[in-house]
Amino acid sequence: MITQERLKELFYYHPESGDFIRIVRVANRIHLGDHAGSLQNGYLVFRVDGKKYKAHRLSWLYTHGTFPPDQIDHINGIRHDNRMVNLRPATNAENKRNCGAPATNTSGHKGVCWHKSTGKWLAQIQVGTGAPKYLGIFDDIEEAAATYQAAALKYHGEFAHA
């Protein structure tokens, strides 16, 4: 596993931009001053000593000297934004709370779906494990979305997805 010392031998990390700049030439096609990494599933990824790493994890290592105990959350939800102000340690549950609506969502609002049998909007939120917590049925989609947002702030705190 890579160490902070080894990482600093090979790269300069700029915490305000989130960029890693190569300070050692490792191959003919890779030059000093090149930005490291390429996008994979929205994350910036690059190899160090033959092993692939996500840049946000290396940003944390570079700055703090160790990897976080669990995961790293991108506060603004942009997976390749590796500025230090955008990164925070998180559990898996916290990280999931800060996700947007799933691709299958048709309402356009996280936690809100159409309740076919009533012909109204249903708001619900995941709190812990098990079934989602019912927040109510609403005539107006905006009211359902606002109810979800208030519940997200209450139950998810700083990890509530805006």
PDB file of C-alpha atoms in Angstrom:
ATOM      1  CA  MET A   1       0.000   0.000   0.000  1.00  0.00           C
ATOM      2  CA  ILE A   2       1.201   3.477  -0.838  1.00  0.00           C
ATOM      3  CA  THR A   3       2.440   5.827   1.854  1.00  0.00           C
ATOM      4  CA  GLN A   4       2.207   9.606   2.090  1.00  0.00           C
ATOM      5  CA  GLU A   5       5.988   9.786   1.717  1.00  0.00           C
ATOM      6  CA  ARG A   6       5.965   7.791  -1.538  1.00  0.00           C
ATOM      7  CA  LEU A   7       3.049   9.796  -2.891  1.00  0.00           C
ATOM      8  CA  LYS A   8       4.907  13.066  -2.226  1.00  0.00           C
ATOM      9  CA  GLU A   9       7.987  11.697  -4.018  1.00  0.00           C
ATOM     10  CA  LEU A  10       5.951  11.247  -7.201  1.00  0.00           C
ATOM     11  CA  PHE A  11       3.296  13.978  -7.171  1.00  0.00           C
ATOM     12  CA  TYR A  12       2.413  17.434  -6.016  1.00  0.00           C
ATOM     13  CA  TYR A  13      -1.208  17.722  -4.856  1.00  0.00           C
ATOM     14  CA  HIS A  14      -2.817  21.142  -5.128  1.00  0.00           C
ATOM     15  CA  PRO A  15      -5.588  21.211  -2.450  1.00  0.00           C
ATOM     16  CA  GLU A  16      -7.348  24.278  -3.902  1.00  0.00           C
ATOM     17  CA  SER A  17      -7.811  22.702  -7.358  1.00  0.00           C
ATOM     18  CA  GLY A  18      -7.698  19.008  -6.433  1.00  0.00           C
ATOM     19  CA  ASP A  19      -5.083  18.347  -9.135  1.00  0.00           C
ATOM     20  CA  PHE A  20      -2.185  15.923  -8.883  1.00  0.00           C
ATOM     21  CA  ILE A  21       0.890  17.033 -10.839  1.00  0.00           C
ATOM     22  CA  ARG A  22       3.665  14.584 -11.695  1.00  0.00           C
ATOM     23  CA  ILE A  23       7.075  15.599 -10.357  1.00  0.00           C
ATOM     24  CA  VAL A  24       8.881  12.428 -11.502  1.00  0.00           C
ATOM     25  CA  ARG A  25       9.018  11.058 -15.036  1.00  0.00           C
ATOM     26  CA  VAL A  26       8.022   7.389 -15.041  1.00  0.00           C
ATOM     27  CA  ALA A  27       7.659   6.570 -18.753  1.00  0.00           C
ATOM     28  CA  ASN A  28       8.317   8.080 -22.181  1.00  0.00           C
ATOM     29  CA  ARG A  29       4.690   9.148 -22.606  1.00  0.00           C
ATOM     30  CA  ILE A  30       4.367  10.623 -19.101  1.00  0.00           C
ATOM     31  CA  HIS A  31       6.171  13.904 -18.501  1.00  0.00           C
ATOM     32  CA  LEU A  32       7.028  16.129 -15.560  1.00  0.00           C
ATOM     33  CA  GLY A  33       4.241  18.587 -14.939  1.00  0.00           C
ATOM     34  CA  ASP A  34       1.511  16.357 -16.431  1.00  0.00           C
ATOM     35  CA  HIS A  35      -1.782  16.131 -14.596  1.00  0.00           C
ATOM     36  CA  ALA A  36      -2.284  12.617 -13.283  1.00  0.00           C
ATOM     37  CA  GLY A  37      -5.345  10.530 -13.907  1.00  0.00           C
ATOM     38  CA  SER A  38      -8.239   9.771 -16.163  1.00  0.00           C
ATOM     39  CA  LEU A  39     -11.970   9.615 -15.520  1.00  0.00           C
ATOM     40  CA  GLN A  40     -13.570   6.244 -14.768  1.00  0.00           C
ATOM     41  CA  ASN A  41     -17.236   6.188 -13.692  1.00  0.00           C
ATOM     42  CA  GLY A  42     -16.925   9.872 -12.855  1.00  0.00           C
ATOM     43  CA  TYR A  43     -13.927   9.387 -10.539  1.00  0.00           C
ATOM     44  CA  LEU A  44     -10.398  10.548 -11.306  1.00  0.00           C
ATOM     45  CA  VAL A  45      -8.200   7.441 -11.176  1.00  0.00           C
ATOM     46  CA  PHE A  46      -4.489   6.845 -11.692  1.00  0.00           C
ATOM     47  CA  ARG A  47      -1.783   4.291 -11.062  1.00  0.00           C
ATOM     48  CA  VAL A  48       0.970   4.581  -8.505  1.00  0.00           C
ATOM     49  CA  ASP A  49       3.662   1.904  -8.490  1.00  0.00           C
ATOM     50  CA  GLY A  50       1.437  -0.356 -10.612  1.00  0.00           C
ATOM     51  CA  LYS A  51      -1.654  -0.120  -8.386  1.00  0.00           C
ATOM     52  CA  LYS A  52      -4.798   1.811  -9.335  1.00  0.00           C
ATOM     53  CA  TYR A  53      -6.113   4.411  -6.869  1.00  0.00           C
ATOM     54  CA  LYS A  54      -8.986   6.871  -6.851  1.00  0.00           C
ATOM     55  CA  ALA A  55      -7.611  10.393  -6.601  1.00  0.00           C
ATOM     56  CA  HIS A  56      -9.904  11.455  -3.746  1.00  0.00           C
ATOM     57  CA  ARG A  57      -8.405   8.751  -1.529  1.00  0.00           C
ATOM     58  CA  LEU A  58      -4.887   9.870  -2.469  1.00  0.00           C
ATOM     59  CA  SER A  59      -5.855  13.508  -1.792  1.00  0.00           C
ATOM     60  CA  TRP A  60      -6.773  12.484   1.726  1.00  0.00           C
ATOM     61  CA  LEU A  61      -3.575  10.470   2.185  1.00  0.00           C
ATOM     62  CA  TYR A  62      -1.420  13.311   0.811  1.00  0.00           C
ATOM     63  CA  THR A  63      -3.003  15.847   3.181  1.00  0.00           C
ATOM     64  CA  HIS A  64      -3.612  13.790   6.342  1.00  0.00           C
ATOM     65  CA  GLY A  65      -0.942  11.079   6.175  1.00  0.00           C
ATOM     66  CA  THR A  66      -3.380   8.154   6.390  1.00  0.00           C
ATOM     67  CA  PHE A  67      -6.373   6.842   4.520  1.00  0.00           C
ATOM     68  CA  PRO A  68      -9.713   7.472   6.242  1.00  0.00           C
ATOM     69  CA  PRO A  69     -11.105   4.525   8.223  1.00  0.00           C
ATOM     70  CA  ASP A  70     -14.015   3.995   5.813  1.00  0.00           C
ATOM     71  CA  GLN A  71     -15.029   6.082   2.784  1.00  0.00           C
ATOM     72  CA  ILE A  72     -14.615   9.615   1.491  1.00  0.00           C
ATOM     73  CA  ASP A  73     -17.655  11.648   0.525  1.00  0.00           C
ATOM     74  CA  HIS A  74     -17.604  14.320  -2.183  1.00  0.00           C
ATOM     75  CA  ILE A  75     -19.681  17.001  -0.476  1.00  0.00           C
ATOM     76  CA  ASN A  76     -20.973  18.542  -3.709  1.00  0.00           C
ATOM     77  CA  GLY A  77     -21.604  15.121  -5.282  1.00  0.00           C
ATOM     78  CA  ILE A  78     -19.134  15.679  -8.138  1.00  0.00           C
ATOM     79  CA  ARG A  79     -16.970  12.568  -8.140  1.00  0.00           C
ATOM     80  CA  HIS A  80     -13.950  14.143  -9.837  1.00  0.00           C
ATOM     81  CA  ASP A  81     -13.904  17.300  -7.676  1.00  0.00           C
ATOM     82  CA  ASN A  82     -10.999  16.402  -5.402  1.00  0.00           C
ATOM     83  CA  ARG A  83     -10.447  19.763  -3.751  1.00  0.00           C
ATOM     84  CA  MET A  84      -9.780  19.203  -0.060  1.00  0.00           C
ATOM     85  CA  VAL A  85     -12.723  21.457   0.931  1.00  0.00           C
ATOM     86  CA  ASN A  86     -15.007  19.069  -0.982  1.00  0.00           C
ATOM     87  CA  LEU A  87     -13.844  15.881   0.766  1.00  0.00           C
ATOM     88  CA  ARG A  88     -14.851  14.451   4.137  1.00  0.00           C
ATOM     89  CA  PRO A  89     -14.643  11.037   5.774  1.00  0.00           C
ATOM     90  CA  ALA A  90     -17.940   9.147   5.795  1.00  0.00           C
ATOM     91  CA  THR A  91     -19.451   5.788   6.551  1.00  0.00           C
ATOM     92  CA  ASN A  92     -21.137   3.899   3.727  1.00  0.00           C
ATOM     93  CA  ALA A  93     -24.561   4.990   5.026  1.00  0.00           C
ATOM     94  CA  GLU A  94     -23.509   8.663   5.208  1.00  0.00           C
ATOM     95  CA  ASN A  95     -22.066   8.505   1.713  1.00  0.00           C
ATOM     96  CA  LYS A  96     -25.322   7.075   0.338  1.00  0.00           C
ATOM     97  CA  ARG A  97     -27.354   9.814   2.031  1.00  0.00           C
ATOM     98  CA  ASN A  98     -25.432  12.403   0.039  1.00  0.00           C
ATOM     99  CA  CYS A  99     -26.417  10.850  -3.314  1.00  0.00           C
ATOM    100  CA  GLY A 100     -28.935  12.361  -5.657  1.00  0.00           C
ATOM    101  CA  ALA A 101     -32.111  10.699  -6.847  1.00  0.00           C
ATOM    102  CA  PRO A 102     -31.567   7.351  -8.587  1.00  0.00           C
ATOM    103  CA  ALA A 103     -31.650   7.191 -12.394  1.00  0.00           C
ATOM    104  CA  THR A 104     -35.010   5.404 -12.196  1.00  0.00           C
ATOM    105  CA  ASN A 105     -36.611   8.349 -10.360  1.00  0.00           C
ATOM    106  CA  THR A 106     -39.363   9.910 -12.485  1.00  0.00           C
ATOM    107  CA  SER A 107     -40.461  12.744 -10.182  1.00  0.00           C
ATOM    108  CA  GLY A 108     -37.193  14.661 -10.409  1.00  0.00           C
ATOM    109  CA  HIS A 109     -37.036  14.871  -6.601  1.00  0.00           C
ATOM    110  CA  LYS A 110     -35.223  12.513  -4.263  1.00  0.00           C
ATOM    111  CA  GLY A 111     -37.603  10.725  -1.913  1.00  0.00           C
ATOM    112  CA  VAL A 112     -40.706  11.586  -3.950  1.00  0.00           C
ATOM    113  CA  CYS A 113     -42.680   9.232  -6.194  1.00  0.00           C
ATOM    114  CA  TRP A 114     -46.133   9.023  -7.728  1.00  0.00           C
ATOM    115  CA  HIS A 115     -48.589   7.025  -5.619  1.00  0.00           C
ATOM    116  CA  LYS A 116     -50.780   5.467  -8.290  1.00  0.00           C
ATOM    117  CA  SER A 117     -53.663   4.299  -6.090  1.00  0.00           C
ATOM    118  CA  THR A 118     -54.260   7.771  -4.608  1.00  0.00           C
ATOM    119  CA  GLY A 119     -53.216   9.819  -7.632  1.00  0.00           C
ATOM    120  CA  LYS A 120     -50.949  11.906  -5.413  1.00  0.00           C
ATOM    121  CA  TRP A 121     -47.260  12.323  -4.555  1.00  0.00           C
ATOM    122  CA  LEU A 122     -45.701  10.127  -1.866  1.00  0.00           C
ATOM    123  CA  ALA A 123     -42.719  11.364   0.168  1.00  0.00           C
ATOM    124  CA  GLN A 124     -40.527   8.939   2.106  1.00  0.00           C
ATOM    125  CA  ILE A 125     -36.982   8.783   3.443  1.00  0.00           C
ATOM    126  CA  GLN A 126     -34.550   6.029   4.333  1.00  0.00           C
ATOM    127  CA  VAL A 127     -33.606   6.171   8.013  1.00  0.00           C
ATOM    128  CA  GLY A 128     -31.355   3.339   9.115  1.00  0.00           C
ATOM    129  CA  THR A 129     -32.025  -0.129   7.785  1.00  0.00           C
ATOM    130  CA  GLY A 130     -35.375  -1.560   6.847  1.00  0.00           C
ATOM    131  CA  ALA A 131     -38.349   0.030   5.168  1.00  0.00           C
ATOM    132  CA  PRO A 132     -38.341   3.743   4.307  1.00  0.00           C
ATOM    133  CA  LYS A 133     -40.043   6.142   6.733  1.00  0.00           C
ATOM    134  CA  TYR A 134     -43.378   7.420   5.415  1.00  0.00           C
ATOM    135  CA  LEU A 135     -43.562  11.230   5.290  1.00  0.00           C
ATOM    136  CA  GLY A 136     -46.975  11.707   3.705  1.00  0.00           C
ATOM    137  CA  ILE A 137     -49.107  11.932   0.570  1.00  0.00           C
ATOM    138  CA  PHE A 138     -49.333  15.303  -1.180  1.00  0.00           C
ATOM    139  CA  ASP A 139     -51.353  16.918  -3.960  1.00  0.00           C
ATOM    140  CA  ASP A 140     -48.405  19.141  -4.875  1.00  0.00           C
ATOM    141  CA  ILE A 141     -45.011  17.703  -5.888  1.00  0.00           C
ATOM    142  CA  GLU A 142     -43.168  20.748  -4.518  1.00  0.00           C
ATOM    143  CA  GLU A 143     -44.763  20.248  -1.108  1.00  0.00           C
ATOM    144  CA  ALA A 144     -43.700  16.577  -1.148  1.00  0.00           C
ATOM    145  CA  ALA A 145     -40.157  17.577  -2.125  1.00  0.00           C
ATOM    146  CA  ALA A 146     -39.993  20.223   0.627  1.00  0.00           C
ATOM    147  CA  THR A 147     -41.204  17.672   3.172  1.00  0.00           C
ATOM    148  CA  TYR A 148     -38.473  15.253   2.068  1.00  0.00           C
ATOM    149  CA  GLN A 149     -35.819  18.021   2.292  1.00  0.00           C
ATOM    150  CA  ALA A 150     -36.882  18.929   5.835  1.00  0.00           C
ATOM    151  CA  ALA A 151     -36.739  15.256   6.854  1.00  0.00           C
ATOM    152  CA  ALA A 152     -33.338  14.829   5.171  1.00  0.00           C
ATOM    153  CA  LEU A 153     -31.933  17.714   7.215  1.00  0.00           C
ATOM    154  CA  LYS A 154     -33.443  16.274  10.377  1.00  0.00           C
ATOM    155  CA  TYR A 155     -32.296  12.669   9.892  1.00  0.00           C
ATOM    156  CA  HIS A 156     -29.180  13.045   7.718  1.00  0.00           C
ATOM    157  CA  GLY A 157     -27.770  16.366   8.952  1.00  0.00           C
ATOM    158  CA  GLU A 158     -24.694  17.520   7.066  1.00  0.00           C
ATOM    159  CA  PHE A 159     -25.010  14.522   4.712  1.00  0.00           C
ATOM    160  CA  ALA A 160     -28.491  15.539   3.496  1.00  0.00           C
ATOM    161  CA  HIS A 161     -28.491  15.833  -0.278  1.00  0.00           C
ATOM    162  CA  ALA A 162     -29.666  19.277  -1.336  1.00  0.00           C
TER     163      ALA A 162
END
